[in-house]
mmCIF file of C-alpha atoms in Angstrom:
data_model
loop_
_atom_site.group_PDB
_atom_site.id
_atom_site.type_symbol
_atom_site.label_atom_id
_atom_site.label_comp_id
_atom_site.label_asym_id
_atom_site.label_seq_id
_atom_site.Cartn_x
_atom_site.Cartn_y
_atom_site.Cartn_z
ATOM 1 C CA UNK P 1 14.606 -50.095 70.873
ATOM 2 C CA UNK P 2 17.432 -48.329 69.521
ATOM 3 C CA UNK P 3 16.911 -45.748 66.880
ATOM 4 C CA UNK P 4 19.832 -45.131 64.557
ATOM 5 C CA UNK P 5 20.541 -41.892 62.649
ATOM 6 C CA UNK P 6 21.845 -42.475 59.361
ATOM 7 C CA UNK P 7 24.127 -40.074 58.352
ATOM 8 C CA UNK P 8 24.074 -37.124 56.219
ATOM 9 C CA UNK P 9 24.384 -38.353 52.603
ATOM 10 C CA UNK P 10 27.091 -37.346 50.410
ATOM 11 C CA UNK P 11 24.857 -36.043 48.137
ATOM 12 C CA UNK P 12 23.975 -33.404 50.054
ATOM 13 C CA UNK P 13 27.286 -31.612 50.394
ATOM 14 C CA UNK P 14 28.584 -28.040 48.349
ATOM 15 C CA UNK P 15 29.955 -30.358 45.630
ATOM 16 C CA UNK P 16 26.663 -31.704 44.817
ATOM 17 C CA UNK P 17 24.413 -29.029 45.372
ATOM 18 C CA UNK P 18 26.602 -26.788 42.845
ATOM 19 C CA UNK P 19 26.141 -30.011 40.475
ATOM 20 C CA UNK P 20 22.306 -29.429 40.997
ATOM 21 C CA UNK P 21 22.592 -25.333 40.088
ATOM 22 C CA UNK P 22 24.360 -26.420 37.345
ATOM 23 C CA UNK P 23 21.440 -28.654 36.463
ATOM 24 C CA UNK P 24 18.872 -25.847 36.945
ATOM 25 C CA UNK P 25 21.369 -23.011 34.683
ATOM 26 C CA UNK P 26 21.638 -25.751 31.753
ATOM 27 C CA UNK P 27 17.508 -26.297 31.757
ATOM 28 C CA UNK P 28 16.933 -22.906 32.148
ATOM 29 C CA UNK P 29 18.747 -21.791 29.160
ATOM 30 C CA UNK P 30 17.538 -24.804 27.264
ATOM 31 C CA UNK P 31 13.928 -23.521 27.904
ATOM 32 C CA UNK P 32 14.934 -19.990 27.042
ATOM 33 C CA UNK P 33 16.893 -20.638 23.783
ATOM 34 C CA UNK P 34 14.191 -20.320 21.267
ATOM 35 C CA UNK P 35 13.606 -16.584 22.798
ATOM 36 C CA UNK P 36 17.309 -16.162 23.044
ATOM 37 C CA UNK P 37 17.442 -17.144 19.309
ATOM 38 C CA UNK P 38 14.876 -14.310 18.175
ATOM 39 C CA UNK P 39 15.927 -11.891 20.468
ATOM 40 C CA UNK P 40 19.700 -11.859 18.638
ATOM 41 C CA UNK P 41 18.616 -12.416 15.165
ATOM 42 C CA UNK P 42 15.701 -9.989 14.768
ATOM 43 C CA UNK P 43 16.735 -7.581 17.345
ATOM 44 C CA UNK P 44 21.025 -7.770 18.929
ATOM 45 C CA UNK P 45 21.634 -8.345 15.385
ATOM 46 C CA UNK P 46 19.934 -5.741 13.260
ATOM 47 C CA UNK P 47 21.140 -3.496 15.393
ATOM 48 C CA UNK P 48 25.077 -4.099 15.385
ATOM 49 C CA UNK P 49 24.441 -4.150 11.262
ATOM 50 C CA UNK P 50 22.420 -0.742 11.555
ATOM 51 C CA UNK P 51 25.410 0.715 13.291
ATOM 52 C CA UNK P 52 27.976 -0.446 11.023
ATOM 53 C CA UNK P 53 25.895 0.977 7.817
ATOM 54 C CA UNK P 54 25.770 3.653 10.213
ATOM 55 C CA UNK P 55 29.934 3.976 9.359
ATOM 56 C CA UNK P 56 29.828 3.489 5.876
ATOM 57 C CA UNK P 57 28.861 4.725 2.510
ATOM 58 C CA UNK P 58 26.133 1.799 1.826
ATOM 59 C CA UNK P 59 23.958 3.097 -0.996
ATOM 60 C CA UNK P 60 20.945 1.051 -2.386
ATOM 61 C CA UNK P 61 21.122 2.562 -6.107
ATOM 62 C CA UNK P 62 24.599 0.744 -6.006
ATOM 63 C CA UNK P 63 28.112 2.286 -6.303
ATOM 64 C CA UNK P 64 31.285 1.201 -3.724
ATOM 65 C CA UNK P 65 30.185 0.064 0.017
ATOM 66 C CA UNK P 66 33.347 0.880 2.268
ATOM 67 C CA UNK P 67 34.052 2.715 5.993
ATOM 68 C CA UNK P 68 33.611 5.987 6.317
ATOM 69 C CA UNK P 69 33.816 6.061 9.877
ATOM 70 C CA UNK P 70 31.869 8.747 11.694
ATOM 71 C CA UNK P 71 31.712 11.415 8.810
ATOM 72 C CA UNK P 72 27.695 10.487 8.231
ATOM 73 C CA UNK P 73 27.316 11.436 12.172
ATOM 74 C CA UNK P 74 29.117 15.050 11.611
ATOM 75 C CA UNK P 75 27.492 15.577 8.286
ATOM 76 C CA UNK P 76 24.365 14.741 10.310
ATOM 77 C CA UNK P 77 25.501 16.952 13.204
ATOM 78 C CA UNK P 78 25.658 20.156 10.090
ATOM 79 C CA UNK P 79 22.687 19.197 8.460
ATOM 80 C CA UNK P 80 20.077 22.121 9.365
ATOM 81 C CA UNK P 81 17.416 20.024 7.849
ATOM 82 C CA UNK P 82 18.099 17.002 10.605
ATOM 83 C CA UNK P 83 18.181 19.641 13.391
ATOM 84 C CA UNK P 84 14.791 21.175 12.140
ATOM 85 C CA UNK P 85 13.400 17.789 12.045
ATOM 86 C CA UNK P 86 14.591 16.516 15.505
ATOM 87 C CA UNK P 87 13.339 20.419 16.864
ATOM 88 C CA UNK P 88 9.696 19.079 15.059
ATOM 89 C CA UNK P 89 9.810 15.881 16.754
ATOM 90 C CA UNK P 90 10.468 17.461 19.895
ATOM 91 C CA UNK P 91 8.243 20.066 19.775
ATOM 92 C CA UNK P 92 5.448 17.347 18.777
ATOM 93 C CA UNK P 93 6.584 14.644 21.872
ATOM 94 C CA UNK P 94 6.239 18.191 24.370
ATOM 95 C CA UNK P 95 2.906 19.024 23.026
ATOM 96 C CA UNK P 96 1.259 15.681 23.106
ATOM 97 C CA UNK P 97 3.156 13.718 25.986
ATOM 98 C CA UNK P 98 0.894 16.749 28.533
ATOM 99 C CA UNK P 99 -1.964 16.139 27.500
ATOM 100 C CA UNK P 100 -1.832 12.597 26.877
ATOM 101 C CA UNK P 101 -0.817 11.874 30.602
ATOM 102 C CA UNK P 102 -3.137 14.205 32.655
ATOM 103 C CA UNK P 103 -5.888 13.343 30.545
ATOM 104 C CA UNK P 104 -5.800 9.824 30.907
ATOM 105 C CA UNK P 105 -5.337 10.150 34.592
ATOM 106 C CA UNK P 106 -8.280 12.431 34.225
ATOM 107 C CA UNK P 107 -10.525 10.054 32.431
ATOM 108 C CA UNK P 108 -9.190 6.960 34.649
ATOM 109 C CA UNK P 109 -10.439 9.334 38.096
ATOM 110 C CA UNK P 110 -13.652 9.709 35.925
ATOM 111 C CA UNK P 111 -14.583 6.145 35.078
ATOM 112 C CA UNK P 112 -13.398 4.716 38.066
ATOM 113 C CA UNK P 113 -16.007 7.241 40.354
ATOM 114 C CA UNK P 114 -18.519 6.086 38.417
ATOM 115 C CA UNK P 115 -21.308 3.445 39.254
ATOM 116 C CA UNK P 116 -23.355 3.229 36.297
ATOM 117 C CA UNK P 117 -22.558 1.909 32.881
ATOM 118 C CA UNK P 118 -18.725 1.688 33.229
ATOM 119 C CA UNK P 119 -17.947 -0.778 30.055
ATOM 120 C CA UNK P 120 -19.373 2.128 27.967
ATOM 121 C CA UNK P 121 -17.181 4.770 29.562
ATOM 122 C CA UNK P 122 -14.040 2.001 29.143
ATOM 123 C CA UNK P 123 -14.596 1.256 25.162
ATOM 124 C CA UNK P 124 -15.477 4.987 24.274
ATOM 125 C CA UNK P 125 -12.078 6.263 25.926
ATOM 126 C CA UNK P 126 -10.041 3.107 24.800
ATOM 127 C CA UNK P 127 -11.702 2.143 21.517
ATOM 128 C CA UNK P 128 -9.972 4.951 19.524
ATOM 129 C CA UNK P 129 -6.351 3.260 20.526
ATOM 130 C CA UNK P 130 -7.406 0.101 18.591
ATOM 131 C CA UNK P 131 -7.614 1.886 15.533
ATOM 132 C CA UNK P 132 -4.606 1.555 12.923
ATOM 133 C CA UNK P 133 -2.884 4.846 11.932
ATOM 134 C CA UNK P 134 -4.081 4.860 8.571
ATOM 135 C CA UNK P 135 -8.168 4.431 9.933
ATOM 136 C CA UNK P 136 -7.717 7.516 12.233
ATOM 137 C CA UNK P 137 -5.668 9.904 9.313
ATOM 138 C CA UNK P 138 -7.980 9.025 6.835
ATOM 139 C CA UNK P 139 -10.725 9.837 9.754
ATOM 140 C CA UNK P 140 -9.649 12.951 10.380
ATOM 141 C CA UNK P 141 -8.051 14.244 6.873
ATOM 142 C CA UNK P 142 -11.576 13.725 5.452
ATOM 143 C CA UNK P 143 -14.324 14.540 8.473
ATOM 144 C CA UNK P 144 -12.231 16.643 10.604
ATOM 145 C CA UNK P 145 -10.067 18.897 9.217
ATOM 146 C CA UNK P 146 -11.060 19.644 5.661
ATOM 147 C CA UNK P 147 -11.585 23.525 5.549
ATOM 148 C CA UNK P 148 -14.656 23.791 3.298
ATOM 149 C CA UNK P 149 -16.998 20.589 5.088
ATOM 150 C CA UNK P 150 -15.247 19.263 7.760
ATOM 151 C CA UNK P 151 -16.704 19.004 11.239
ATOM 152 C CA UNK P 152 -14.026 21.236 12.842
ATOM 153 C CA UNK P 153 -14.716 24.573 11.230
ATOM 154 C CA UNK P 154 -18.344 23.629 10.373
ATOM 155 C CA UNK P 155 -18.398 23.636 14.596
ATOM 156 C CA UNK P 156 -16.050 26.556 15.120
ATOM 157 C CA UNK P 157 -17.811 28.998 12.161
ATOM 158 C CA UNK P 158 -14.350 29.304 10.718
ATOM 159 C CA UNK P 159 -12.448 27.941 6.938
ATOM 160 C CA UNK P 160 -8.961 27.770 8.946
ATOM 161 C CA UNK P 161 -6.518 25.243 6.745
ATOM 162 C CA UNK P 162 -5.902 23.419 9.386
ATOM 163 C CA UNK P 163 -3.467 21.105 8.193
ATOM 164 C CA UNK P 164 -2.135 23.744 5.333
ATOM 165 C CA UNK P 165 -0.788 26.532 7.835
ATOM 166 C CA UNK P 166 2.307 26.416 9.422
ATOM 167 C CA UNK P 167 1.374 27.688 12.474
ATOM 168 C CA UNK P 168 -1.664 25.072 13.037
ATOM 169 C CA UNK P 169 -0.456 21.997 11.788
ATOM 170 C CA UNK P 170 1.486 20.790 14.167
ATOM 171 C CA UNK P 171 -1.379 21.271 17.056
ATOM 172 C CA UNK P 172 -3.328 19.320 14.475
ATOM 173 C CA UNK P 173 -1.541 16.228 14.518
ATOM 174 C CA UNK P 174 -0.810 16.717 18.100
ATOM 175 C CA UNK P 175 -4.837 16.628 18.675
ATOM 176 C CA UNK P 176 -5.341 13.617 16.257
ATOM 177 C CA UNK P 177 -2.596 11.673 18.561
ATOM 178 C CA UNK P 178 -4.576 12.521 21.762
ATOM 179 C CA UNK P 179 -7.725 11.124 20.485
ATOM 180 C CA UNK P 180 -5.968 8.255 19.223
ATOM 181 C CA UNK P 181 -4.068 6.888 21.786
ATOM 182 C CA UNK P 182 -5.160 8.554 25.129
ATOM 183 C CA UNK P 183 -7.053 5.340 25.490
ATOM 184 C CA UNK P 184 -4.046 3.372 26.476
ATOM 185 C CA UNK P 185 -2.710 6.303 29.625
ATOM 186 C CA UNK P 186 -6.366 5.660 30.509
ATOM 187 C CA UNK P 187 -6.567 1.852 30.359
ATOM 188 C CA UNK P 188 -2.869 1.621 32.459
ATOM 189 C CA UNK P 189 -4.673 4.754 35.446
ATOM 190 C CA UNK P 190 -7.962 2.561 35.622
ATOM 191 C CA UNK P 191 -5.796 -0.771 36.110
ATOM 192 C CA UNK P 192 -4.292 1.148 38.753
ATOM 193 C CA UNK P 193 -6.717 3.380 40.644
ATOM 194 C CA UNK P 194 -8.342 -0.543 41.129
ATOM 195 C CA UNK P 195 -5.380 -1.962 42.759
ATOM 196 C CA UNK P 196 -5.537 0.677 45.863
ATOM 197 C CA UNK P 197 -7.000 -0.875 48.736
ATOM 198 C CA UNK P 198 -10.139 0.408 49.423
ATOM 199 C CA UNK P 199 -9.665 0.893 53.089
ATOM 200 C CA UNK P 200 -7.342 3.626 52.930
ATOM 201 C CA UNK P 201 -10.165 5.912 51.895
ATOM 202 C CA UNK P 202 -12.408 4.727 54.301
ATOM 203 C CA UNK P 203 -9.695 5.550 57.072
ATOM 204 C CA UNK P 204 -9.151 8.693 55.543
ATOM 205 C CA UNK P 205 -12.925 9.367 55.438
ATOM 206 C CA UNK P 206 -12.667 8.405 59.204
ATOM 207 C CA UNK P 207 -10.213 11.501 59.793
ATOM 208 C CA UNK P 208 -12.453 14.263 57.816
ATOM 209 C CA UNK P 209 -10.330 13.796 54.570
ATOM 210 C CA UNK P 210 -11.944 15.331 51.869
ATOM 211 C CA UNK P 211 -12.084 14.554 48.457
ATOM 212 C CA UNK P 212 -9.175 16.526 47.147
ATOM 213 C CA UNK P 213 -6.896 15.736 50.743
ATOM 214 C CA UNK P 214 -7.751 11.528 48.972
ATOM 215 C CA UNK P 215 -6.344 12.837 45.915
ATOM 216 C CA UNK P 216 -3.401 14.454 46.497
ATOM 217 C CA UNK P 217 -2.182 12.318 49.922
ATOM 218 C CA UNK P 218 -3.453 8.736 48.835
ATOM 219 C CA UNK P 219 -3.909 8.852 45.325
ATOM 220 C CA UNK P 220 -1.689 10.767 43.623
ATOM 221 C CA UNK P 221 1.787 9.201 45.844
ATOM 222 C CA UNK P 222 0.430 5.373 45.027
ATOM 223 C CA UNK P 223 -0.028 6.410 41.404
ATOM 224 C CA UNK P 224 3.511 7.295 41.110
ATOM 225 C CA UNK P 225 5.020 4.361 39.541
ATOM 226 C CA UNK P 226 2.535 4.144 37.622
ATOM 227 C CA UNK P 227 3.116 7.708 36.267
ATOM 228 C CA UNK P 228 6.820 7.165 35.896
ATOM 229 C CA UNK P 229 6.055 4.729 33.543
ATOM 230 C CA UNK P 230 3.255 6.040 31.354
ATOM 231 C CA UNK P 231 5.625 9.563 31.180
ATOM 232 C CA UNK P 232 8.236 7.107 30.205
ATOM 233 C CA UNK P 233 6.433 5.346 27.272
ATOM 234 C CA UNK P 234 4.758 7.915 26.463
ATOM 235 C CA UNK P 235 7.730 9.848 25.689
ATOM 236 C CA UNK P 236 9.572 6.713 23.775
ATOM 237 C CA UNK P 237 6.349 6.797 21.626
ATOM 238 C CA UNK P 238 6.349 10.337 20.959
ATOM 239 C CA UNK P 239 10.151 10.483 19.626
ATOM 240 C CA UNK P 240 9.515 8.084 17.463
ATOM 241 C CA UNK P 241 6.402 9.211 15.644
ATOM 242 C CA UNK P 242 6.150 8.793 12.336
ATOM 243 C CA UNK P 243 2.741 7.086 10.837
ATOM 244 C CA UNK P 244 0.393 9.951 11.152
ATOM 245 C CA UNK P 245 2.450 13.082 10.439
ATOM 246 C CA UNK P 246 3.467 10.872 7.168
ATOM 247 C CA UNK P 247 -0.361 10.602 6.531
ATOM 248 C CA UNK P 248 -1.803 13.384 7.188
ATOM 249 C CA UNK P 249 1.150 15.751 6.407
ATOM 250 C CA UNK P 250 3.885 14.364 4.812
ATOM 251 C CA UNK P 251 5.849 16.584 6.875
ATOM 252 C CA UNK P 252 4.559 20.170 5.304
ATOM 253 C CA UNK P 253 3.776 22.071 5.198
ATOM 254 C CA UNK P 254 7.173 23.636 4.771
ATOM 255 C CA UNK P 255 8.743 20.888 6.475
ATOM 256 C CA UNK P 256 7.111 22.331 10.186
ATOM 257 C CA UNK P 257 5.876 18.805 11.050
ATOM 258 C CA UNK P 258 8.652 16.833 9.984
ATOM 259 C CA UNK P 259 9.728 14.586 12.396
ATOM 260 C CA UNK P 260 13.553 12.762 11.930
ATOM 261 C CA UNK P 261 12.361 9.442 11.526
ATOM 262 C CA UNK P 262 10.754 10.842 8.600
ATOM 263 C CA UNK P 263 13.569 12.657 7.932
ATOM 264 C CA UNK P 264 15.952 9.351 7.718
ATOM 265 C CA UNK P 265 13.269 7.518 5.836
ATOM 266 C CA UNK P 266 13.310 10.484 3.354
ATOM 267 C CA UNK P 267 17.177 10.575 3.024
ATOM 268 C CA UNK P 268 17.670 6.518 3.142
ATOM 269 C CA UNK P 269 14.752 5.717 0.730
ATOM 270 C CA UNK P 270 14.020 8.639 -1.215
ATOM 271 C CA UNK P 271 17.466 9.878 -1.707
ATOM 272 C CA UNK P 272 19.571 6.339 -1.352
ATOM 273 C CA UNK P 273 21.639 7.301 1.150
ATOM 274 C CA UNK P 274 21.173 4.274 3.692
ATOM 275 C CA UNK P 275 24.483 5.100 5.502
ATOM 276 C CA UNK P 276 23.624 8.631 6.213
ATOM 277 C CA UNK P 277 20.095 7.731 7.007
ATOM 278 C CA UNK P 278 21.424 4.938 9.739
ATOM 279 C CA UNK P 279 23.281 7.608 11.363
ATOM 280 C CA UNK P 280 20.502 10.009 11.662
ATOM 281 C CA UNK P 281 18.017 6.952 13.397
ATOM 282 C CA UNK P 282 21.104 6.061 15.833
ATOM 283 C CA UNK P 283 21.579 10.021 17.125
ATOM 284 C CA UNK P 284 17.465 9.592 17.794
ATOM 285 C CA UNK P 285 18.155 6.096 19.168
ATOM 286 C CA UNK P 286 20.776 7.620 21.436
ATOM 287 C CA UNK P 287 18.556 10.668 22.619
ATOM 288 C CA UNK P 288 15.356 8.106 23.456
ATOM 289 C CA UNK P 289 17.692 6.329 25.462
ATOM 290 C CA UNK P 290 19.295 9.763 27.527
ATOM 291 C CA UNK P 291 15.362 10.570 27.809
ATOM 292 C CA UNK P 292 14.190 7.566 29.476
ATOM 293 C CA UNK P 293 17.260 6.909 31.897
ATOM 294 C CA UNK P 294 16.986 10.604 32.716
ATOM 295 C CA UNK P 295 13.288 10.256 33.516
ATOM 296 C CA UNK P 296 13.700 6.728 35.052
ATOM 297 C CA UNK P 297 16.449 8.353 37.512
ATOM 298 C CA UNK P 298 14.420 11.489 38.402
ATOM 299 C CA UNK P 299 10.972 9.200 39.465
ATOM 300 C CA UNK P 300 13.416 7.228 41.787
ATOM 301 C CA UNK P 301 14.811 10.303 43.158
ATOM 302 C CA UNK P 302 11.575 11.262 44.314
ATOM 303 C CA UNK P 303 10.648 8.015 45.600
ATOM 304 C CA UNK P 304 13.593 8.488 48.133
ATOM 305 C CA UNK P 305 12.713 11.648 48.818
ATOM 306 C CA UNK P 306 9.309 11.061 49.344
ATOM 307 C CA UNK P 307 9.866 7.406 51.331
#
């Protein structure tokens, strides 16, 4: 019996494999379209028109709309009030991006140790974050910090304005912010510290490891990405704070917690200038974005250097 072998088809050759890519590109961006859609008109889009208010004179109690060019970013770059409210905001993302990070990595070691009743240790650390800003300011504004009944200096035996004085209101807001969202750090460390395989302990436990050699040799390097990118949102979140300083403080007293989104809401809203007030959100747009490529770039460096 003779078997015959048919011939490659002609289907299968370059010509007709780059006619099936084709296929798969023009499906693809069928099925991603809709996103594409609401990605450029609610985001690629708002954002070109931000800049270009950014170079005019737009003014929303009316008058002439035309280019000014970049005078609103060197009017911004003399303003003493936009530098003291970018020094606020970071001041404010140095004081609570610490905390927030070593304490949820803290709380995550905690919980994660723990054999008994771990749900209850996972809602009371993360419950706080699903509070909306205006709960936790009116939370604290009326139980915490109020000087003549609230639970702070009723604790503490002292009648400090705690919110009123210069010198503590920043750390005020700062400690409202930790309470608040700490529960997310925590949440992303728990999700973590899960994924490590188990048996790297055990070996480790094998060798006479003890429980800080774990820490520092197993847990700490398989954390890392996970670090890189809590520091990293954690620092995006903290430049751009806004709800509870506005809340609690309104930026005072004497303007030492005001941070520059505040700042540009103040100018754009309160005092019309929408131009000027553009500009001011695109310099903190372009710092966020130096912060996080820095910090991206100096967690890979020690990846390599640690690999």
């Amino acid at each position: 019996m003779t078997t015959t072998v048919a011939a490659p088809a002609a289907s299968s050759g370059p010509a007709a494999r780059a006619k099936v890519r084709r296929g798969w590109t023009q499906h693809g961006l069928l099925f991603v379209a809709p996103f594409l859609l609401v990605y450029v008109v609610f985001l690629v889009w708002p954002t070109l028109l931000g800049f270009r208010m950014s170079l005019s004179s737009v003014n929303i109690a009316g008058g002439n709309d035309h280019l000014v060019g970049f005078a609103n970013y060197a009017e911004a770059f003399g303003d003493p009030r936009m530098w003291r409210s970018l020094w606020n905001t970071l001041v404010f993302t140095v004081l609570s991006t610490i905390p927030l990070v070593l304490l949820g990595l803290a709380f995550a070691l905690l919980v994660h140790h723990l054999r008994f009743m771990q749900w209850l240790w996972r809602l009371s650390f993360f419950g706080p974050f699903l509070l909306p800003s205006a709960v936790v300011s009116i939370l604290w504004l009326q139980m915490i910090y109020p000087p003549d009944y609230g639970l702070l200096n009723g604790t503490l035996g002292t009648d400090v304005l705690w919110l009123g004085d210069p010198s503590t209101a920043m750390w005020s807001v700062v400690l409202t912010t930790v309470w608040w969202t700490v529960g997310f750090n925590f949440l992303l460390y728990l999700a973590a510290l899960q994924a490590i395989p188990h048996h790297l302990y055990e070996a480790a436990s094998i060798d006479g490891a003890t429980a800080w050699d774990k820490l520092r040799s197993i847990t700490l390097p398989l954390l890392s990405r996970t670090t890189a990118l809590i520091v990293v949102l954690q620092l995006v979140a903290s430049l751009k704070v806004f709800d509870q300083i506005y809340l609690m403080t309104g930026g005072g007293p004497e303007d030492s917690t005001r941070p520059i989104i505040e700042y540009a809401y103040d100018v754009g809203f309160t005092g019309y200038r929408i131009g000027y007030a553009s500009a001011v959100s695109y310099i903190l747009f372009v710092l966020i974005v130096i912060v996080s490529l820095a910090q991206l770039r100096l967690f890979r460096k020690r990846e390599e250097v640690a690999s």
